[in-house]
PDB file of C-alpha atoms in Angstrom:
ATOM      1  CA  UNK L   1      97.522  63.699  42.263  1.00 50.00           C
ATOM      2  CA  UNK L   2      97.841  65.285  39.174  1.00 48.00           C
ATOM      3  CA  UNK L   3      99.599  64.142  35.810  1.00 47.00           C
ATOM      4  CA  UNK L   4     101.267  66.651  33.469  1.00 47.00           C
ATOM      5  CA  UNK L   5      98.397  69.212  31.753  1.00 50.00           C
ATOM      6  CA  UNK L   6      96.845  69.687  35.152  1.00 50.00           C
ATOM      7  CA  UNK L   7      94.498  66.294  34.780  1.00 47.00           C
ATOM      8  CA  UNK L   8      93.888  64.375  38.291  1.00 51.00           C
ATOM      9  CA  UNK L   9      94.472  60.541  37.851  1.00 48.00           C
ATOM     10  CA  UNK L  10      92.342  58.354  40.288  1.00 51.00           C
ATOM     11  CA  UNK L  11      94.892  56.348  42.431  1.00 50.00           C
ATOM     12  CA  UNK L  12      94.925  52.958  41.670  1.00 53.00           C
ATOM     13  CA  UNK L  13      96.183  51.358  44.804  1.00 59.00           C
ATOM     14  CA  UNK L  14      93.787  50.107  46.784  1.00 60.00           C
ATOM     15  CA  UNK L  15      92.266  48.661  43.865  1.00 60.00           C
ATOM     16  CA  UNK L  16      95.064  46.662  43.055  1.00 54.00           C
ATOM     17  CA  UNK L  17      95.776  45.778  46.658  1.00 62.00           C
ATOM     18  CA  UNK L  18      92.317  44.535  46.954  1.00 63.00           C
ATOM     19  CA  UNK L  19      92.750  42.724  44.414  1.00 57.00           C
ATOM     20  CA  UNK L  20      96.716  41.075  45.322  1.00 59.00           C
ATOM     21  CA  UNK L  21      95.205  39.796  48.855  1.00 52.00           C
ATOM     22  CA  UNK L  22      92.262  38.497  46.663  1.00 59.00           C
ATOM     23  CA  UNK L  23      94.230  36.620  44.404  1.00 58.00           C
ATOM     24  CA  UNK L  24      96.600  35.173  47.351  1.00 59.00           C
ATOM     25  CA  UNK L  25      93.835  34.063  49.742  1.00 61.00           C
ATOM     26  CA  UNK L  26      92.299  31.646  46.432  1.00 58.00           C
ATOM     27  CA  UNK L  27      96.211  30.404  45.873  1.00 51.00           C
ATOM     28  CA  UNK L  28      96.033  29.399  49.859  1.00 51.00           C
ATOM     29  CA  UNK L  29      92.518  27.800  49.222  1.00 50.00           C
ATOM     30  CA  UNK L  30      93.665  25.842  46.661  1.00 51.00           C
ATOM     31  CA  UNK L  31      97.044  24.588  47.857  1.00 48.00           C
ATOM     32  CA  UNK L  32      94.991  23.517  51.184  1.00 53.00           C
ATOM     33  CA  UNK L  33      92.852  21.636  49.189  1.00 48.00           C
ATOM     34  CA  UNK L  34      95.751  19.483  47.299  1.00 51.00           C
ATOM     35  CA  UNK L  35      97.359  18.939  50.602  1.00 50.00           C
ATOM     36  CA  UNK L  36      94.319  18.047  52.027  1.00 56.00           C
ATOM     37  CA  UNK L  37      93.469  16.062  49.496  1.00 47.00           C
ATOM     38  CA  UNK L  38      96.794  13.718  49.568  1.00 48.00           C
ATOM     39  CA  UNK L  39      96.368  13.479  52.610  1.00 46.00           C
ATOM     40  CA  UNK L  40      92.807  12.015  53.025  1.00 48.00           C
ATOM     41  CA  UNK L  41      93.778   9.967  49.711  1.00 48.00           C
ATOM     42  CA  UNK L  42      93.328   6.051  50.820  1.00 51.00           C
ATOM     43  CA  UNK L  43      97.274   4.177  50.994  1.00 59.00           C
ATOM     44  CA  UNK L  44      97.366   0.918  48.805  1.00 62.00           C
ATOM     45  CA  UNK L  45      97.668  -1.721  51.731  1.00 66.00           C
ATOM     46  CA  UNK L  46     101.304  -2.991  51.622  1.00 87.00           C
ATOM     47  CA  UNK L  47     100.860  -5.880  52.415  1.00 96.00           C
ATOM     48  CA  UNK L  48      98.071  -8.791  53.256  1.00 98.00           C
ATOM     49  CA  UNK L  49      98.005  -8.048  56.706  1.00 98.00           C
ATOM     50  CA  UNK L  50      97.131  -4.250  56.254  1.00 97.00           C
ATOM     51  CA  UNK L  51      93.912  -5.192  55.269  1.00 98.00           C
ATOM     52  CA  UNK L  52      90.072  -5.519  57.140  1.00 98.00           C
ATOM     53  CA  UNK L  53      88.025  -8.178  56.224  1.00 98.00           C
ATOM     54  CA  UNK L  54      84.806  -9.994  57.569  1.00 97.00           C
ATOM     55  CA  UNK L  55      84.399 -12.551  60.048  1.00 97.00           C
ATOM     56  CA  UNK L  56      82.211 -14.977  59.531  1.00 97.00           C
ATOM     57  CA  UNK L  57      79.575 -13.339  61.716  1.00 95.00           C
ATOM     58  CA  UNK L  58      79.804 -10.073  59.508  1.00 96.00           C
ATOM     59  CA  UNK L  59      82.200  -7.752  61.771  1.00 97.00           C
ATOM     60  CA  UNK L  60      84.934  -5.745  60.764  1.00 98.00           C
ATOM     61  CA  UNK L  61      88.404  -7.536  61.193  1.00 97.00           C
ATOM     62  CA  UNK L  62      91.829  -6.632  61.290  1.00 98.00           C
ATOM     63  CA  UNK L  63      94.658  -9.336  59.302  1.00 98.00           C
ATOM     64  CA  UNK L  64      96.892  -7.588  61.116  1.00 98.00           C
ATOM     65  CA  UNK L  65      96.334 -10.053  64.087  1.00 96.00           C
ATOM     66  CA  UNK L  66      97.670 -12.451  62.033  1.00 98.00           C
ATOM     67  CA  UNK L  67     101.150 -10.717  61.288  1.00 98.00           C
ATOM     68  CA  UNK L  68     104.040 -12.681  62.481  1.00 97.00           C
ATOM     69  CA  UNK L  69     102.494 -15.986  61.464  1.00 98.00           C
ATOM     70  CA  UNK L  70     102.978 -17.982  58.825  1.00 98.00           C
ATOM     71  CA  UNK L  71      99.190 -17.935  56.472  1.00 98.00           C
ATOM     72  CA  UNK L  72      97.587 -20.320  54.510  1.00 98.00           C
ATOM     73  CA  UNK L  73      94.856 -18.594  52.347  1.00 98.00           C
ATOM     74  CA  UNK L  74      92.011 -20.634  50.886  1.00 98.00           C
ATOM     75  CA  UNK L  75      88.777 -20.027  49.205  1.00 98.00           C
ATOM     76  CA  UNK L  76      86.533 -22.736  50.282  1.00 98.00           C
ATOM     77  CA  UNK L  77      83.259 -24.280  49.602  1.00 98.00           C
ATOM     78  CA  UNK L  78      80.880 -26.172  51.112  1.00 97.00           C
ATOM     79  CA  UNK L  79      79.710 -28.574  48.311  1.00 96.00           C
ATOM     80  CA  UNK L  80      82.669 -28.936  45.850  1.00 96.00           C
ATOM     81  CA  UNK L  81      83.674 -32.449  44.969  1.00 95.00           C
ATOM     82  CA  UNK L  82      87.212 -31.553  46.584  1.00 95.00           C
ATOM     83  CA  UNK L  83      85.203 -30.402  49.801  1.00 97.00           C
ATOM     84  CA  UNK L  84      85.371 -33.256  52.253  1.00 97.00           C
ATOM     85  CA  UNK L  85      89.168 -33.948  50.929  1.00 96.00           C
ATOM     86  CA  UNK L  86      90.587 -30.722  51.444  1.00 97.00           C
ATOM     87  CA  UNK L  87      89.301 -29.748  54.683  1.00 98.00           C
ATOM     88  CA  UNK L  88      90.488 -32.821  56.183  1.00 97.00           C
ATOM     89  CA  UNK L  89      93.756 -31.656  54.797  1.00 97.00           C
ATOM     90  CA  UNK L  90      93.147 -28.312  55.364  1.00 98.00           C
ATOM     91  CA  UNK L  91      92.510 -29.087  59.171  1.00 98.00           C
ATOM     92  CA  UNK L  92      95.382 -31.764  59.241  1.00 97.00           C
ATOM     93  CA  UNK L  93      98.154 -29.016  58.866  1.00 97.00           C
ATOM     94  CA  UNK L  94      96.302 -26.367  60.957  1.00 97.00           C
ATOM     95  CA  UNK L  95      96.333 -28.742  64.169  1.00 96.00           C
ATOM     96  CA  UNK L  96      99.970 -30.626  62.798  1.00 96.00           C
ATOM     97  CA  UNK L  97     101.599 -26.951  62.863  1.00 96.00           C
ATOM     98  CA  UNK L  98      99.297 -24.662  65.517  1.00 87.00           C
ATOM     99  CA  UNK L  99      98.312 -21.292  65.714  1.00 94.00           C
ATOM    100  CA  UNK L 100     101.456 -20.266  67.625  1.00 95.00           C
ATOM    101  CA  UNK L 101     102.852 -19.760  64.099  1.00 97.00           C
ATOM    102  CA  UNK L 102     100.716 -20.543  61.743  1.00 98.00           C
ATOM    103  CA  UNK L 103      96.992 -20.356  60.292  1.00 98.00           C
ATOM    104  CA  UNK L 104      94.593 -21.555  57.556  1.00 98.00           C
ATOM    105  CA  UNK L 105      92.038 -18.890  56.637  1.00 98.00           C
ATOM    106  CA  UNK L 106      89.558 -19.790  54.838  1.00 98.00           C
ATOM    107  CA  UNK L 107      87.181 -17.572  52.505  1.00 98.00           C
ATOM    108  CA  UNK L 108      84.209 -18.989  51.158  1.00 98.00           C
ATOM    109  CA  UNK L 109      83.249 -17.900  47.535  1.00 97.00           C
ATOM    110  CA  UNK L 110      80.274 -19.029  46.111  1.00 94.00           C
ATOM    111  CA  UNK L 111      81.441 -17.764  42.184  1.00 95.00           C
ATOM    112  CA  UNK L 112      81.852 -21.145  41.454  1.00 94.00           C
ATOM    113  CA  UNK L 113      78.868 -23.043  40.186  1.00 92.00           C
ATOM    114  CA  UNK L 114      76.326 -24.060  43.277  1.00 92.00           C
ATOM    115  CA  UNK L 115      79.436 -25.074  45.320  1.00 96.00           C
ATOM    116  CA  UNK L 116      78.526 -22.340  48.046  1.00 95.00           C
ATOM    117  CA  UNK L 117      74.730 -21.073  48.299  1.00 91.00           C
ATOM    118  CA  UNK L 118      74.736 -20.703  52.171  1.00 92.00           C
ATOM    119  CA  UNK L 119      75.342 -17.725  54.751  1.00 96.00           C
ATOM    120  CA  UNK L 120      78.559 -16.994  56.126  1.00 97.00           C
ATOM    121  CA  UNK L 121      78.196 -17.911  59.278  1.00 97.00           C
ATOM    122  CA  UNK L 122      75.599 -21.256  57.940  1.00 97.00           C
ATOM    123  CA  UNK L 123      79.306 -21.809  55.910  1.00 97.00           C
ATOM    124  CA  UNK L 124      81.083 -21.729  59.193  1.00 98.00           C
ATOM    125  CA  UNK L 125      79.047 -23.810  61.224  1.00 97.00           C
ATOM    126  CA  UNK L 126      78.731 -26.676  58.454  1.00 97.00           C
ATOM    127  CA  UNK L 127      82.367 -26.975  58.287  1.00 97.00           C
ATOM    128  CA  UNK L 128      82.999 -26.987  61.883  1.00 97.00           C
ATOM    129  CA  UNK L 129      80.228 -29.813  62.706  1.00 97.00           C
ATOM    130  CA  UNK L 130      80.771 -31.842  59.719  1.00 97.00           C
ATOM    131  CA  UNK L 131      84.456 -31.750  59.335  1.00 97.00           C
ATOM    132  CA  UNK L 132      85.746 -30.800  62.610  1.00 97.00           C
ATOM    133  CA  UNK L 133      87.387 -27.763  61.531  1.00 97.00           C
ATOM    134  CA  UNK L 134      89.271 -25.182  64.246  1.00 97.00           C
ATOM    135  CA  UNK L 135      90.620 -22.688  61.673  1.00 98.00           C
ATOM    136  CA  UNK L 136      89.023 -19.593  60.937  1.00 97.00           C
ATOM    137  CA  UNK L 137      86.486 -18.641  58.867  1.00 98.00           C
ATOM    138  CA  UNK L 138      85.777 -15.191  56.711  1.00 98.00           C
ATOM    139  CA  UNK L 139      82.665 -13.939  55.248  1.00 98.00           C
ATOM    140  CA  UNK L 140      81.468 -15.088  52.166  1.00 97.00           C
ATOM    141  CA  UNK L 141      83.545 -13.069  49.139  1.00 97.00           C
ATOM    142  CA  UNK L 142      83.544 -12.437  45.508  1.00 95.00           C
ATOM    143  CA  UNK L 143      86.799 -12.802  43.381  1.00 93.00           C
ATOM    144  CA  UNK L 144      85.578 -12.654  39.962  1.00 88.00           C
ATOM    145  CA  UNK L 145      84.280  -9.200  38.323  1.00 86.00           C
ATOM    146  CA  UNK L 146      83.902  -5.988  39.250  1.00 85.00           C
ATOM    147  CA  UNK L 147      84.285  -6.118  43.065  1.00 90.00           C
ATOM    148  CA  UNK L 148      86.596  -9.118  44.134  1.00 93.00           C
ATOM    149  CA  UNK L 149      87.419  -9.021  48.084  1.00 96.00           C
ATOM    150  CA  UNK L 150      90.014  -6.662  48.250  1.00 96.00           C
ATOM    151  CA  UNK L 151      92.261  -8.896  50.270  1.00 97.00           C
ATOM    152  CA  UNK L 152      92.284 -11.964  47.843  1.00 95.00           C
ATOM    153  CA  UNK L 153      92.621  -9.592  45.015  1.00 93.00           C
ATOM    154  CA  UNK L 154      95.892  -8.811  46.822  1.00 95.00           C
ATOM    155  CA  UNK L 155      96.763 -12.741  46.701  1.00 95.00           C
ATOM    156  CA  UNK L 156      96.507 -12.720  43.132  1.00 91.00           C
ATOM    157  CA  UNK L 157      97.733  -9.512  41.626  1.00 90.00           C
ATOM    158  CA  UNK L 158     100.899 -10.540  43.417  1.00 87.00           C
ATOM    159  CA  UNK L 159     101.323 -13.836  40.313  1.00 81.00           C
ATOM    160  CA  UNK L 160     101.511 -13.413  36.484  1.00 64.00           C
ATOM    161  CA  UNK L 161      98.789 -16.216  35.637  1.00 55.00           C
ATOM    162  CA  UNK L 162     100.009 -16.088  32.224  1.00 55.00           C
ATOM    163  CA  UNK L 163      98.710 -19.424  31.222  1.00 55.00           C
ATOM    164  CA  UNK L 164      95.141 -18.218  32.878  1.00 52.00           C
ATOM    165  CA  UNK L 165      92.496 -16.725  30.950  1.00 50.00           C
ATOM    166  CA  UNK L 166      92.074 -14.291  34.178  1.00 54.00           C
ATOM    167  CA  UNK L 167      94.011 -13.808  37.276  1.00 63.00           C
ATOM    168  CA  UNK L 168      91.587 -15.639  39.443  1.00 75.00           C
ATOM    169  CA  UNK L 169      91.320 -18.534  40.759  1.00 87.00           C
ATOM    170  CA  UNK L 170      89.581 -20.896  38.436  1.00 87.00           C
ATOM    171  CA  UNK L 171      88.248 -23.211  41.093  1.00 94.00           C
ATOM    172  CA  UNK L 172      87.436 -23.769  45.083  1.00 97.00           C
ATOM    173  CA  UNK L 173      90.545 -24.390  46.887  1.00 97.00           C
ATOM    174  CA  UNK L 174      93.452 -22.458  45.672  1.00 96.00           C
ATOM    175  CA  UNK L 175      96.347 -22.556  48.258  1.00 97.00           C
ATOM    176  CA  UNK L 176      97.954 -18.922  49.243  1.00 97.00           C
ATOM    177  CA  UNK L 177     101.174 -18.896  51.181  1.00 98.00           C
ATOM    178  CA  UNK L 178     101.536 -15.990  53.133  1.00 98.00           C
ATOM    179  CA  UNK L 179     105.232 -14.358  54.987  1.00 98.00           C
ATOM    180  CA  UNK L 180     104.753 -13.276  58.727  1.00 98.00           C
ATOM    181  CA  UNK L 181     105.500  -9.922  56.698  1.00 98.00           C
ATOM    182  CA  UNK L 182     102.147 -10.193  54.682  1.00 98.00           C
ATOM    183  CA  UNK L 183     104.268 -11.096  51.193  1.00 97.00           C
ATOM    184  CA  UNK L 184     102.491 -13.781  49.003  1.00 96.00           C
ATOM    185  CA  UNK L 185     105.210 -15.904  48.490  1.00 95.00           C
ATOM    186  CA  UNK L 186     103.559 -19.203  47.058  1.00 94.00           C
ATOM    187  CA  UNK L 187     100.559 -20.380  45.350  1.00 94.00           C
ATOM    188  CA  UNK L 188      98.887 -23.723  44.856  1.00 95.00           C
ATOM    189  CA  UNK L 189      95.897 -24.929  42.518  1.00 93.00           C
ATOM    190  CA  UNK L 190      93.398 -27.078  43.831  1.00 93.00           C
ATOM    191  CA  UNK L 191      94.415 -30.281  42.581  1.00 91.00           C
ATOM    192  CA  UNK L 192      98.119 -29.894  43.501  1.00 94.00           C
ATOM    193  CA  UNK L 193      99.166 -32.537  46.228  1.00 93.00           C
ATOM    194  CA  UNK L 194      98.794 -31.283  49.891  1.00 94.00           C
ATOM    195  CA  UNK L 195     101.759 -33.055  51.368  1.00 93.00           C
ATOM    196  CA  UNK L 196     104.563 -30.895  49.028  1.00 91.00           C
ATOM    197  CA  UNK L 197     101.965 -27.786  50.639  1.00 96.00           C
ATOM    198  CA  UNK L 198     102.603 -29.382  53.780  1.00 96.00           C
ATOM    199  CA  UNK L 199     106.589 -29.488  53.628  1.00 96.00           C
ATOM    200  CA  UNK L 200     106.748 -26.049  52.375  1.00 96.00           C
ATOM    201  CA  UNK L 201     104.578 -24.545  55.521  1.00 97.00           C
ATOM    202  CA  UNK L 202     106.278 -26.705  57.668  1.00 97.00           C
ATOM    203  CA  UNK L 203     109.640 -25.126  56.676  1.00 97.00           C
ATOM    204  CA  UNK L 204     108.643 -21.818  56.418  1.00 98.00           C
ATOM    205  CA  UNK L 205     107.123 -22.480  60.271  1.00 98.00           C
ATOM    206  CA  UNK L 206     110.193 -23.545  61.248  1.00 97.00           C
ATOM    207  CA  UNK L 207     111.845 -20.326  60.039  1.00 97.00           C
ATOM    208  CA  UNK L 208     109.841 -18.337  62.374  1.00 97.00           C
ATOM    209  CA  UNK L 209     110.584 -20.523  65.175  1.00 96.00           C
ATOM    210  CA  UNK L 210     114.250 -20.169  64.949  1.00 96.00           C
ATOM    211  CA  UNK L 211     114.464 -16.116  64.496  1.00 93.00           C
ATOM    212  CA  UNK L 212     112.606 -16.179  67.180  1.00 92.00           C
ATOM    213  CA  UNK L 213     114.424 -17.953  69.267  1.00 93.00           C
ATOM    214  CA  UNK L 214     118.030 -16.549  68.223  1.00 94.00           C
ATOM    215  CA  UNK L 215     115.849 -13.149  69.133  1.00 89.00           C
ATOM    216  CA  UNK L 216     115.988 -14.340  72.784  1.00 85.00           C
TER     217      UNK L 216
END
């Protein structure tokens, strides 16, 4: 080709479609890697059931077993001074209500002063034989600094604890009611009277029963 004056101008074309199919393919690259990476982004759990914890034993376990059921959540300890008192309690309601619709989980944490120094499944075994507990038992967890359990850090991130310093449990034996949807409906402190626990499980039980009975 020739421009006016008799001067050949080098065609530009290929060049420039080089350089279109160039500029496409790294557009493609790099919208596959946003989708990509949405999609391989972890989901917030939404709800306490859509979580894995520990066993006792140190396998992988799915709450989601537990969905349908009425939950009490607890972190327990061995050697507290409210020890002996609350798993009597503890154990009263699990056998008073069953595991048809309803559970006590218990989570150890040792965070709080020498309360719980043992194993997870020494922890397990000391409660069954010296208080004759049936329900289950978790791994050992954290719930204070950097890396609280997941799970329990569900629990509490669901309440305000505005007249806390943190929003923790400040002691062994906080009280966790959980929905057979996985909400966190309820909490109790550790020095809070079991039986008003009691009625509100009970009630909350009896809920269950009768939805799923009217689903018959």
């Amino acid at each position: 080709m020739e421009a006016l004056g008799g001067y050949p101008v080098k065609s530009s074309g290929p060049k420039v479609k080089k350089l279109t199919v160039l500029l496409s393919m790294t557009v493609g690259v790099g919208c596959l890697f946003l989708l990509q990476t949405q999609l391989l982004k972890p989901q917030k759990p939404a709800d306490f059931y859509s979580f894995e914890v520990k066993d006792a034993k140190g396998r992988t376990l799915s709450l989601e077993k537990y969905r349908g059921k009425a939950s009490l959540v607890v972190n327990v300890a061995s050697h507290s001074e409210q020890t002996e008192a609350a798993y009597r309690s503890l154990q009263e309601v699990h056998r008073e209500l069953g595991t048809s619709h309803f559970n006590v989980l218990a989570f150890p944490c040792g965070q709080f002063g020498d309360t719980e120094t043992g194993t997870s499944s020494y922890i397990e075994a000391f409660a069954k034989s010296t208080y004759g507990v049936t329900f289950p038992f978790f791994g050992k967890i954290k719930i204070m600094g950097s890396e609280p359990e997941p799970a329990f850090k569900f629990l509490t991130d669901v309440f305000d604890f505005s007249d806390s310093v943190q929003k923790v449990p400040k002691w062994n034996f906080w009280k966790f009611l959980v929905n057979p949807e996985g909400q966190v409906v309820r909490f109790w402190r550790a020095d809070e009277p079991m039986e008003s626990i009691r009625q509100e499980v009970a009630a909350m039980v009896r809920e269950i029963i009768l939805k799923k009975r009217a689903e018959l």
